[in-house]
CSV table of C-alpha atoms in Angstrom, one decimal:
chain,number,residue,atom,x,y,z
C,18,UNK,CA,-3.4,6.3,12.4
C,19,UNK,CA,-1.4,4.7,15.2
C,20,UNK,CA,-1.1,1.3,13.5
C,21,UNK,CA,2.3,0.5,14.8
C,22,UNK,CA,1.3,1.1,18.4
C,23,UNK,CA,-1.0,-2.0,18.4
C,24,UNK,CA,-1.4,-3.4,14.9
C,25,UNK,CA,-3.4,-6.4,16.0
C,26,UNK,CA,-6.0,-4.2,17.8
C,27,UNK,CA,-6.2,-2.0,14.7
C,28,UNK,CA,-6.7,-5.0,12.4
C,29,UNK,CA,-9.4,-6.4,14.6
C,30,UNK,CA,-11.2,-3.1,14.8
C,31,UNK,CA,-10.9,-2.4,11.0
C,32,UNK,CA,-12.2,-5.8,10.1
C,33,UNK,CA,-15.0,-5.7,12.6
C,34,UNK,CA,-16.1,-2.2,11.6
C,35,UNK,CA,-16.1,-3.2,7.9
C,36,UNK,CA,-17.3,-6.8,8.1
C,37,UNK,CA,-20.4,-5.9,6.1
C,38,UNK,CA,-18.5,-3.9,3.5
C,39,UNK,CA,-17.1,-5.5,0.3
C,40,UNK,CA,-13.4,-6.2,0.3
C,41,UNK,CA,-11.1,-4.1,-1.7
C,42,UNK,CA,-10.6,-7.1,-4.0
C,43,UNK,CA,-10.7,-10.9,-3.9
C,44,UNK,CA,-8.0,-13.4,-4.6
C,45,UNK,CA,-9.0,-17.0,-5.5
C,46,UNK,CA,-6.2,-19.4,-4.8
C,47,UNK,CA,-6.2,-22.8,-6.7
C,48,UNK,CA,-3.6,-25.5,-6.8
C,49,UNK,CA,-2.1,-24.5,-10.2
C,50,UNK,CA,-3.3,-20.9,-10.6
C,51,UNK,CA,-4.9,-17.9,-8.9
C,52,UNK,CA,-7.6,-15.4,-10.0
C,53,UNK,CA,-8.1,-11.7,-9.2
C,54,UNK,CA,-11.8,-10.9,-8.7
C,55,UNK,CA,-12.9,-13.9,-10.8
C,56,UNK,CA,-10.9,-12.6,-13.7
C,57,UNK,CA,-8.1,-14.1,-15.7
C,58,UNK,CA,-6.0,-17.0,-14.5
C,59,UNK,CA,-2.5,-16.2,-13.3
C,60,UNK,CA,0.2,-18.8,-12.7
C,61,UNK,CA,2.1,-18.6,-9.4
C,62,UNK,CA,5.4,-17.9,-11.2
C,63,UNK,CA,4.0,-15.1,-13.3
C,64,UNK,CA,5.2,-11.5,-12.8
C,65,UNK,CA,1.8,-10.4,-11.5
C,66,UNK,CA,2.3,-12.9,-8.7
C,67,UNK,CA,4.3,-10.2,-6.9
C,68,UNK,CA,0.9,-9.1,-5.7
C,69,UNK,CA,0.7,-12.3,-3.7
C,70,UNK,CA,4.1,-11.5,-2.1
C,71,UNK,CA,2.8,-8.1,-1.0
C,72,UNK,CA,-0.4,-9.7,0.4
C,73,UNK,CA,1.8,-12.1,2.3
C,74,UNK,CA,3.8,-9.2,3.8
C,75,UNK,CA,0.6,-7.2,4.6
C,76,UNK,CA,1.6,-4.2,2.5
C,77,UNK,CA,-0.1,-2.3,-0.2
C,78,UNK,CA,1.7,-3.0,-3.5
C,79,UNK,CA,3.1,0.2,-4.9
C,80,UNK,CA,3.3,-1.2,-8.4
C,81,UNK,CA,-0.5,-1.7,-8.5
C,82,UNK,CA,-1.5,1.6,-6.8
C,83,UNK,CA,-2.3,3.4,-10.1
C,84,UNK,CA,-4.5,0.4,-11.2
C,85,UNK,CA,-6.3,0.4,-7.9
C,86,UNK,CA,-6.9,4.1,-8.2
C,87,UNK,CA,-8.2,3.9,-11.7
C,88,UNK,CA,-10.5,0.9,-10.8
C,89,UNK,CA,-11.9,2.7,-7.7
C,90,UNK,CA,-10.8,0.0,-5.4
C,91,UNK,CA,-12.1,0.9,-1.9
C,92,UNK,CA,-9.6,1.8,0.8
C,93,UNK,CA,-10.6,1.5,4.5
C,94,UNK,CA,-8.8,4.0,6.8
C,95,UNK,CA,-5.9,4.1,4.3
C,96,UNK,CA,-5.6,0.3,4.1
C,97,UNK,CA,-6.9,-2.4,1.7
C,98,UNK,CA,-9.0,-5.3,2.9
C,99,UNK,CA,-8.3,-8.4,0.7
C,100,UNK,CA,-10.4,-11.5,0.8
C,101,UNK,CA,-8.5,-14.7,0.1
C,102,UNK,CA,-10.5,-17.6,-1.0
C,103,UNK,CA,-8.3,-20.7,-0.8
C,104,UNK,CA,-9.5,-23.8,-2.7
C,105,UNK,CA,-6.2,-25.7,-2.3
C,106,UNK,CA,-6.4,-29.0,-0.6
C,107,UNK,CA,-4.1,-28.2,2.3
C,108,UNK,CA,-5.9,-25.0,3.1
C,109,UNK,CA,-9.3,-26.4,3.7
C,110,UNK,CA,-10.3,-26.7,7.4
C,111,UNK,CA,-13.1,-28.3,9.3
C,112,UNK,CA,-14.0,-25.3,11.4
C,113,UNK,CA,-16.6,-27.4,13.3
C,114,UNK,CA,-13.9,-29.7,14.7
C,115,UNK,CA,-11.8,-27.0,16.2
C,116,UNK,CA,-12.5,-24.7,19.1
C,117,UNK,CA,-9.9,-22.1,18.3
C,118,UNK,CA,-10.8,-18.8,16.7
C,119,UNK,CA,-8.6,-17.5,13.9
C,120,UNK,CA,-5.6,-15.5,15.0
C,121,UNK,CA,-6.1,-11.7,15.4
C,122,UNK,CA,-9.4,-11.7,13.6
C,123,UNK,CA,-7.7,-11.7,10.2
C,124,UNK,CA,-9.4,-14.9,9.3
C,125,UNK,CA,-13.0,-15.7,9.1
C,126,UNK,CA,-14.7,-18.8,7.8
C,127,UNK,CA,-18.0,-18.7,5.9
C,128,UNK,CA,-18.4,-22.5,5.6
C,129,UNK,CA,-18.0,-25.4,8.0
C,130,UNK,CA,-17.6,-28.2,5.4
C,131,UNK,CA,-14.2,-29.7,4.8
C,132,UNK,CA,-14.7,-29.3,1.0
C,133,UNK,CA,-15.5,-25.6,1.2
C,134,UNK,CA,-12.7,-23.1,0.5
C,135,UNK,CA,-11.1,-21.3,3.4
C,136,UNK,CA,-12.0,-17.6,3.4
C,137,UNK,CA,-9.8,-15.1,5.1
C,138,UNK,CA,-9.6,-11.4,5.2
C,139,UNK,CA,-6.2,-9.7,5.3
C,140,UNK,CA,-5.4,-6.0,5.9
C,141,UNK,CA,-2.7,-4.4,3.7
C,142,UNK,CA,-1.0,-1.4,5.1
C,143,UNK,CA,0.6,1.6,3.3
C,144,UNK,CA,4.4,1.8,3.2
C,145,UNK,CA,6.6,4.9,2.6
C,146,UNK,CA,6.9,3.7,-1.0
C,147,UNK,CA,3.1,3.6,-1.5
C,148,UNK,CA,2.7,7.0,0.2
C,149,UNK,CA,5.3,8.5,-2.3
C,150,UNK,CA,3.6,6.7,-5.2
C,151,UNK,CA,0.2,8.0,-4.1
C,152,UNK,CA,1.6,11.6,-3.9
C,153,UNK,CA,3.0,11.3,-7.4
C,154,UNK,CA,-0.3,9.9,-8.7
C,155,UNK,CA,-2.2,12.7,-7.0
C,156,UNK,CA,0.2,15.3,-8.5
C,157,UNK,CA,-0.3,13.8,-12.0
C,158,UNK,CA,-4.1,13.6,-11.7
C,159,UNK,CA,-4.5,17.2,-10.6
C,160,UNK,CA,-1.8,18.6,-12.9
C,161,UNK,CA,0.6,19.6,-10.2
C,162,UNK,CA,4.1,20.4,-11.4
C,163,UNK,CA,5.9,18.7,-8.5
C,164,UNK,CA,9.6,17.8,-8.6
C,165,UNK,CA,10.8,14.7,-6.9
C,166,UNK,CA,12.0,16.9,-4.0
C,167,UNK,CA,8.5,18.4,-3.6
C,168,UNK,CA,7.0,14.9,-3.5
C,169,UNK,CA,9.6,13.7,-1.0
C,170,UNK,CA,8.9,16.7,1.2
C,171,UNK,CA,5.1,16.0,1.1
C,172,UNK,CA,5.7,12.3,1.9
C,173,UNK,CA,8.0,13.2,4.8
C,174,UNK,CA,5.5,15.5,6.3
C,175,UNK,CA,2.8,12.8,6.0
C,176,UNK,CA,5.0,10.2,7.6
C,177,UNK,CA,6.0,12.4,10.5
C,178,UNK,CA,2.4,13.5,11.2
C,179,UNK,CA,1.1,9.9,11.0
C,180,UNK,CA,3.7,8.7,13.5
C,181,UNK,CA,5.3,6.3,11.0
C,182,UNK,CA,8.7,7.9,11.6
C,183,UNK,CA,9.9,10.5,14.2
C,184,UNK,CA,13.1,12.0,12.9
C,185,UNK,CA,15.2,14.4,15.0
C,186,UNK,CA,16.5,16.4,12.1
C,187,UNK,CA,15.4,17.3,8.6
C,188,UNK,CA,18.5,15.6,7.2
C,189,UNK,CA,17.5,12.3,8.8
C,190,UNK,CA,14.0,12.7,7.5
C,191,UNK,CA,15.3,13.2,3.9
C,192,UNK,CA,17.7,10.2,4.2
C,193,UNK,CA,14.8,8.0,5.4
C,194,UNK,CA,12.4,8.8,2.6
C,195,UNK,CA,14.8,9.5,-0.3
C,196,UNK,CA,16.0,5.9,-0.6
C,197,UNK,CA,12.7,5.0,-2.3
C,198,UNK,CA,13.5,7.3,-5.2
C,199,UNK,CA,17.0,6.0,-5.8
C,200,UNK,CA,18.0,3.2,-8.1
C,201,UNK,CA,18.3,-0.2,-6.4
C,202,UNK,CA,22.0,-0.2,-6.9
C,203,UNK,CA,22.5,3.0,-4.9
C,204,UNK,CA,24.0,2.4,-1.5
C,205,UNK,CA,23.1,5.0,1.2
C,206,UNK,CA,25.6,5.7,4.0
C,207,UNK,CA,24.3,7.0,7.3
C,208,UNK,CA,27.0,8.9,9.1
C,209,UNK,CA,25.1,10.2,12.1
C,210,UNK,CA,21.8,10.1,13.8
């Protein structure tokens, strides 16, 4: 998947090819709270609201990857398609009065009324952290006895083959991926490239 080569083209293609498919999940945004798939209400300052930060950054949230797997959330070409339904007053648009199309096909409107919610689809991409988490989850699911080094090695091979990184030496590859396994207070020092 050469996402980084032309991300906009990839997003357009992914959304177009899957426009008739259900989204991975839906987020309903209201003025005071938000809902996940018409479920419980969450406040915007709740710990679960970190999911919204990940959506804003277009990245698959590593903290929720186990839950997504258990819930059989559909992935599309390794990505998640999230449908945002925004009921907040400032988000509502009169599509009939504008001639511009949404940017990069990440937004589609299903209604033309000013009182209808704004419906957009956003693509969330994997990160090295989610790849590592997914490898660990796969190892746990199938009973593999992987060490952290085994998981890092598998992640590194996936990242190199997918074109996410192109290291020149194995040491650089290890330094690139291992920082996800270290505590947040650890400082990595790169001495050479």
